[in-house]
XYZ file of C-alpha atoms in Angstrom:
428
model
C 0.081 -0.163 0.006
C 2.914 2.590 0.933
C 4.338 1.849 -2.476
C 0.959 2.359 -4.352
C 0.420 5.402 -2.488
C 3.520 6.809 -3.248
C 3.100 6.223 -7.136
C -0.377 7.893 -6.919
C 1.140 10.971 -5.167
C 4.038 11.079 -7.616
C 1.583 10.813 -10.566
C -0.352 13.756 -9.225
C 2.645 15.935 -8.759
C 3.486 15.103 -12.524
C 0.212 16.749 -13.206
C 0.713 19.555 -10.833
C 3.968 20.607 -12.097
C 2.755 20.607 -15.839
C 0.317 23.203 -15.071
C 1.588 25.244 -12.355
C 3.821 27.760 -13.949
C 1.146 30.056 -15.035
C -2.305 31.113 -13.535
C -4.796 32.104 -16.164
C -8.343 32.992 -15.234
C -10.044 29.825 -15.158
C -13.209 28.370 -13.553
C -14.068 24.828 -12.510
C -17.095 24.858 -14.833
C -14.679 25.083 -17.573
C -13.604 21.527 -16.925
C -16.861 19.590 -16.796
C -16.569 16.414 -18.875
C -18.372 16.293 -22.255
C -20.275 13.090 -20.877
C -21.695 15.113 -17.955
C -25.477 14.520 -17.570
C -25.890 16.232 -14.329
C -24.358 18.976 -12.148
C -24.934 20.998 -9.178
C -22.757 24.048 -9.096
C -21.954 26.607 -6.268
C -20.577 29.191 -8.524
C -19.100 31.315 -5.745
C -18.191 31.218 -1.964
C -21.250 33.349 -1.336
C -23.453 30.676 -2.907
C -22.464 27.946 -0.340
C -24.940 29.697 1.964
C -27.572 30.342 -0.798
C -30.846 29.429 0.811
C -32.188 27.252 -2.188
C -34.599 25.666 0.131
C -36.921 28.483 0.611
C -37.947 27.905 -3.100
C -39.431 24.453 -2.171
C -38.675 23.117 -5.574
C -36.683 20.350 -4.806
C -34.754 18.606 -1.703
C -32.182 21.124 -1.057
C -30.814 19.146 1.952
C -29.145 16.950 -0.865
C -26.924 19.833 -1.968
C -26.089 20.462 1.721
C -24.930 16.965 2.397
C -22.724 17.053 -0.727
C -20.974 20.250 0.595
C -20.409 18.633 3.904
C -19.055 15.555 2.133
C -16.567 17.539 -0.005
C -15.747 19.754 3.121
C -14.814 16.629 5.067
C -12.428 15.407 2.270
C -10.940 18.728 1.956
C -10.425 19.558 5.562
C -9.486 23.091 6.795
C -8.457 24.217 3.217
C -12.195 24.269 2.364
C -12.094 27.929 3.462
C -10.250 28.481 0.267
C -12.589 27.096 -2.116
C -14.251 29.521 -4.228
C -16.186 27.314 -6.646
C -17.504 23.806 -6.388
C -19.286 21.489 -8.750
C -20.919 18.131 -7.871
C -21.423 16.148 -10.947
C -22.255 12.727 -12.660
C -21.583 11.525 -16.069
C -23.218 9.173 -18.557
C -23.245 5.535 -17.668
C -21.991 6.090 -14.123
C -23.877 6.733 -10.945
C -21.078 7.615 -8.562
C -20.306 11.325 -7.723
C -17.397 13.394 -8.757
C -16.392 16.955 -8.082
C -14.540 20.140 -9.479
C -13.193 22.751 -7.198
C -11.703 25.960 -7.679
C -9.287 27.305 -4.922
C -8.140 30.583 -4.313
C -4.773 29.275 -3.957
C -4.040 25.518 -4.176
C -0.538 24.332 -2.839
C 1.554 21.459 -3.863
C 2.379 20.544 -0.225
C -1.212 20.479 0.572
C -2.222 18.178 -2.035
C 0.328 15.591 -1.324
C -1.208 15.623 2.348
C -4.686 15.434 0.864
C -3.957 12.350 -1.318
C -2.451 10.607 1.816
C -5.317 11.273 3.903
C -8.098 10.108 1.396
C -6.930 6.835 -0.051
C -10.670 6.075 -1.423
C -10.304 9.061 -3.754
C -8.623 9.769 -6.996
C -7.174 13.647 -7.147
C -5.892 15.511 -10.384
C -5.270 18.974 -11.104
C -6.058 19.930 -14.614
C -5.138 23.607 -14.245
C -3.667 25.927 -11.370
C -6.262 26.154 -8.625
C -8.565 23.616 -10.162
C -8.979 20.201 -8.340
C -10.801 17.177 -9.492
C -11.965 14.815 -6.765
C -13.474 11.576 -8.010
C -13.741 7.713 -7.764
C -10.960 6.604 -10.114
C -8.460 7.876 -12.658
C -10.924 6.625 -15.708
C -13.377 9.558 -14.499
C -10.458 11.887 -13.868
C -9.409 11.243 -17.753
C -12.818 12.397 -18.746
C -12.256 15.974 -17.428
C -12.283 18.044 -20.421
C -9.171 19.742 -21.797
C -11.468 22.407 -23.624
C -14.683 24.308 -22.539
C -17.779 22.427 -23.567
C -19.940 25.009 -25.200
C -23.510 23.733 -24.280
C -22.505 24.310 -20.762
C -21.304 27.989 -21.211
C -24.398 29.412 -22.880
C -26.408 31.852 -20.528
C -24.308 30.324 -17.841
C -24.290 32.550 -14.493
C -21.445 33.216 -12.086
C -23.867 34.156 -9.519
C -25.753 31.841 -7.031
C -26.312 27.972 -7.720
C -26.633 26.303 -11.077
C -28.189 22.994 -12.024
C -28.018 21.172 -15.316
C -29.676 17.847 -15.948
C -31.291 15.590 -18.606
C -35.021 16.172 -18.042
C -35.865 12.750 -18.961
C -33.165 11.384 -16.834
C -33.402 13.492 -13.653
C -31.942 12.536 -10.570
C -34.368 11.487 -7.960
C -34.201 14.643 -5.869
C -35.029 16.663 -9.224
C -37.775 14.434 -10.402
C -40.542 16.966 -9.110
C -38.925 19.862 -10.638
C -38.616 18.021 -13.791
C -42.445 17.253 -13.744
C -42.926 21.137 -13.038
C -40.936 22.074 -16.008
C -41.677 19.269 -18.568
C -44.875 21.165 -20.196
C -42.484 23.996 -21.095
C -39.529 21.879 -22.112
C -38.322 21.739 -25.794
C -34.877 20.049 -25.390
C -33.609 17.512 -22.973
C -30.690 19.744 -21.704
C -32.332 21.818 -18.856
C -30.545 24.478 -16.822
C -31.540 26.303 -13.675
C -29.998 29.090 -11.709
C -31.024 30.191 -8.109
C -30.162 33.451 -6.657
C -31.604 35.355 -3.675
C -33.394 37.367 -6.072
C -34.396 35.147 -8.883
C -35.003 31.791 -10.340
C -34.108 31.217 -14.007
C -34.889 28.089 -16.166
C -33.707 27.776 -19.719
C -32.916 25.402 -22.489
C -30.926 25.435 -25.695
C -32.859 27.175 -28.555
C -33.588 25.342 -31.811
C -33.714 28.232 -34.118
C -35.372 25.976 -37.007
C -38.212 24.841 -34.916
C -38.775 27.511 -32.124
C -41.480 30.364 -33.129
C -40.475 33.780 -32.438
C -41.717 34.868 -29.007
C -40.421 38.559 -28.740
C -43.045 41.087 -27.788
C -42.358 44.169 -30.111
C -42.751 47.037 -27.800
C -39.937 47.006 -25.411
C -39.548 50.874 -25.994
C -43.234 51.570 -25.516
C -44.126 53.892 -22.681
C -45.272 52.883 -19.424
C -47.039 54.785 -16.757
C -44.889 56.283 -13.963
C -46.560 54.067 -11.251
C -48.866 51.020 -11.461
C -49.525 47.831 -9.504
C -49.619 45.179 -12.197
C -48.459 44.754 -15.948
C -48.532 41.532 -18.163
C -48.252 40.779 -21.694
C -48.760 38.129 -24.131
C -47.973 37.102 -27.615
C -49.578 35.221 -30.520
C -47.255 32.199 -29.912
C -47.912 31.994 -25.982
C -49.124 28.456 -24.769
C -52.720 27.769 -24.038
C -51.890 26.731 -20.740
C -49.849 29.707 -19.752
C -52.260 32.542 -21.029
C -55.455 30.660 -19.931
C -53.989 30.245 -16.404
C -53.035 33.703 -16.220
C -56.456 34.964 -17.475
C -58.412 32.782 -15.079
C -55.978 33.577 -11.761
C -54.789 37.080 -12.658
C -56.715 39.008 -15.163
C -60.330 38.253 -14.378
C -60.019 38.253 -10.465
C -58.358 41.424 -10.474
C -59.903 43.477 -13.269
C -63.527 43.694 -11.990
C -64.060 46.812 -14.173
C -62.445 45.786 -17.402
C -64.737 46.212 -20.283
C -64.278 42.616 -21.554
C -65.557 40.992 -18.375
C -68.553 39.984 -20.400
C -66.629 38.631 -23.311
C -65.847 35.045 -23.888
C -62.565 33.278 -23.106
C -61.739 33.095 -26.734
C -62.495 36.656 -27.488
C -60.505 37.588 -24.423
C -57.542 35.568 -25.767
C -57.852 36.640 -29.422
C -58.620 40.166 -28.778
C -56.347 41.155 -25.829
C -53.990 38.267 -24.810
C -52.132 38.159 -28.312
C -49.094 40.556 -28.780
C -50.635 43.025 -26.143
C -49.988 44.333 -22.830
C -52.192 45.199 -19.739
C -51.310 47.474 -16.969
C -53.486 48.589 -14.127
C -52.988 51.110 -11.259
C -55.931 50.902 -8.382
C -59.146 51.246 -10.726
C -57.453 52.353 -13.874
C -56.276 50.104 -16.721
C -54.220 50.514 -19.796
C -53.994 48.246 -22.830
C -50.864 48.387 -25.248
C -50.639 46.865 -28.701
C -49.043 47.426 -32.087
C -52.519 47.488 -33.301
C -54.771 50.538 -33.399
C -57.339 50.049 -30.479
C -60.170 52.295 -31.866
C -62.077 49.852 -33.962
C -61.749 47.502 -31.022
C -63.044 50.075 -28.581
C -66.045 50.860 -30.935
C -66.820 46.866 -30.836
C -66.382 46.859 -27.168
C -68.836 49.948 -26.624
C -71.368 48.590 -28.966
C -71.108 45.146 -27.454
C -71.550 46.260 -23.872
C -74.036 48.966 -24.498
C -77.128 47.091 -25.526
C -80.539 48.647 -25.845
C -83.784 46.926 -25.304
C -85.912 46.691 -28.356
C -89.543 45.434 -28.476
C -90.087 43.168 -31.305
C -93.105 41.034 -32.453
C -93.118 37.704 -33.959
C -95.232 36.753 -36.851
C -97.801 35.010 -34.674
C -98.043 38.226 -32.563
C -96.019 37.274 -29.717
C -94.236 40.303 -28.196
C -90.363 39.668 -27.240
C -87.563 41.941 -26.216
C -84.290 42.074 -28.179
C -80.931 43.298 -27.039
C -79.603 45.385 -29.921
C -76.069 46.915 -30.056
C -76.038 50.685 -29.803
C -75.188 52.886 -32.637
C -71.404 53.608 -33.520
C -70.420 56.369 -30.846
C -68.738 59.374 -31.852
C -65.147 59.906 -31.757
C -63.778 62.870 -29.843
C -60.253 64.415 -29.940
C -58.467 66.143 -27.140
C -55.185 67.977 -27.197
C -52.745 67.473 -24.154
C -49.122 68.408 -23.665
C -48.638 69.174 -27.262
C -50.172 65.781 -28.349
C -53.581 64.530 -29.363
C -55.653 61.651 -27.840
C -59.201 60.368 -28.803
C -62.232 59.374 -26.656
C -65.095 57.022 -27.504
C -67.546 57.044 -24.855
C -65.742 56.386 -21.525
C -62.559 55.056 -23.365
C -59.426 56.915 -24.292
C -56.761 56.131 -26.786
C -53.352 57.405 -27.917
C -50.598 56.441 -30.110
C -46.823 57.175 -30.459
C -43.869 55.590 -32.330
C -46.049 52.639 -33.478
C -47.444 51.870 -30.018
C -51.236 52.079 -29.254
C -52.676 52.803 -25.972
C -56.161 52.302 -24.605
C -57.466 53.142 -20.991
C -60.781 53.652 -19.079
C -59.329 56.696 -17.504
C -58.094 59.987 -19.208
C -55.504 60.386 -16.343
C -53.837 57.295 -17.358
C -53.484 58.311 -20.785
C -52.223 61.572 -19.880
C -49.688 59.795 -17.629
C -48.558 57.663 -20.707
C -48.432 60.741 -22.735
C -45.735 62.496 -20.534
C -44.176 59.701 -19.070
C -40.393 58.793 -19.725
C -40.527 55.245 -18.416
C -40.398 52.435 -21.014
C -41.021 48.840 -20.863
C -37.709 47.482 -20.896
C -37.390 49.304 -17.486
C -39.321 46.469 -15.966
C -36.880 43.889 -16.618
C -33.508 45.955 -16.692
C -32.569 44.504 -13.438
C -33.569 40.973 -14.288
C -32.561 40.083 -17.771
C -29.599 41.061 -20.174
C -30.028 43.383 -22.937
C -29.595 40.544 -25.498
C -32.724 38.916 -24.500
C -36.177 39.294 -26.244
C -39.065 39.262 -23.938
C -41.947 37.062 -24.718
C -44.797 36.666 -22.126
C -44.500 38.610 -18.692
C -46.188 39.300 -15.472
C -45.144 42.035 -13.151
C -47.166 42.356 -10.021
C -47.023 43.450 -6.427
C -47.495 40.635 -3.999
C -50.432 42.452 -2.304
C -52.481 42.211 -5.643
C -52.336 38.506 -5.822
C -55.617 36.751 -5.120
C -55.678 35.079 -1.656
C -54.235 31.638 -1.841
C -51.107 29.427 -1.257
C -49.052 31.351 -3.581
C -49.681 34.772 -2.163
C -49.212 33.177 1.187
C -45.960 31.687 0.199
C -44.551 34.986 -1.228
C -45.588 36.994 1.825
C -44.097 34.333 4.061
C -40.666 34.944 2.327
C -41.064 38.717 2.330
C -41.310 38.862 -1.421
C -43.315 41.918 -2.225
C -42.968 42.197 -5.978
C -42.739 39.704 -8.718
C -41.350 39.582 -12.422
C -42.054 36.519 -14.466
C -40.658 36.749 -18.062
C -40.352 34.340 -20.859
C -37.340 35.237 -22.991
C -35.085 34.115 -25.789
C -32.186 35.091 -27.758
C -30.314 33.287 -30.612
C -29.025 30.553 -28.429
C -31.587 29.977 -25.430
C -35.268 30.398 -24.466
C -36.211 30.473 -20.869
C -38.279 31.696 -18.085
C -37.060 33.754 -15.235
C -38.780 34.704 -12.022
C -37.278 37.906 -10.283
C -38.268 39.315 -6.865
């Protein structure tokens, strides 16, 4: 055994000396094997204390167990670890780890190998340490960056990757939750104290464009709720929002009497809705004026007495005559009024509201839609569906109770895409 141990230590030192001369900026994440089918990454020292348990999406104690396991192997030098990845590879069920140290010393590594005979250690680059069951897995450590693991990768918080059809047991419930949204087997999630981000690689040849086209449209200076949908929004997503957010919240919306299909095709396709107390605002790339006239006629019905051929009297509800369109000037611009609805257009964006104050606010506001996600998503992301709501405005139930319990006062939920990925991000 001493001869074997000495040979292992000598082999490790050969690897060490090969790479120790220079210290380029590298990360443990850069050395994941191409055969990796699952990883759980603590991207920084701060993320070791990331409270992923509060999200209740999977058994977070599993991650804590792995942290403690590695800390036991590494010993006091664990305080020098700045990044840690627990991973598995295709065809094997045993665990392996990649660590990035602030300063990984040769003398420490010799001691580490002597104290942990059941583990194989390998240094593929300065300050990067592989810990695994055997040399065969160490040989899988990549000498070049695997591109699919770098796309949309975050160096903040906790990152997970797995194949959604082969999820580790502790991720099976999360996989079931995400499966209806999945378009690829490669699934990624990033958890931070202020967001949850789920994404997958985008297949540009089969993925429909999901981008809303009014990122630079104006928004009111203040509001309680905003949400928007596009024509390619999924049935499940927009119907859920319509039933659980729109209808319970907007008691005074004019389309309360419309059918779900009219609601979806008329207002949940390439449109956004904003509310502030009793005021609401609709935004679209299509002129609202004709729809406003239809709404007024649909909702203002007159009772007309009719007589059947047999002399029977009956009452028929007849739509009112087309209302007049009034024009008003404000702040050097013009908006129109049809009954109690008000409309305005600027830069190819059309606005409709039930309150003149909301329209006049829009006409003078300098805030734009992209402000909603500027602190949540990078500029290269195109927004699809989104919801931005104060927790107090959620309808009573478990969802509202959960967010209040975790002191989350405002939520932003965005579907997004760029040339390489598509995903859904929750920010709070």
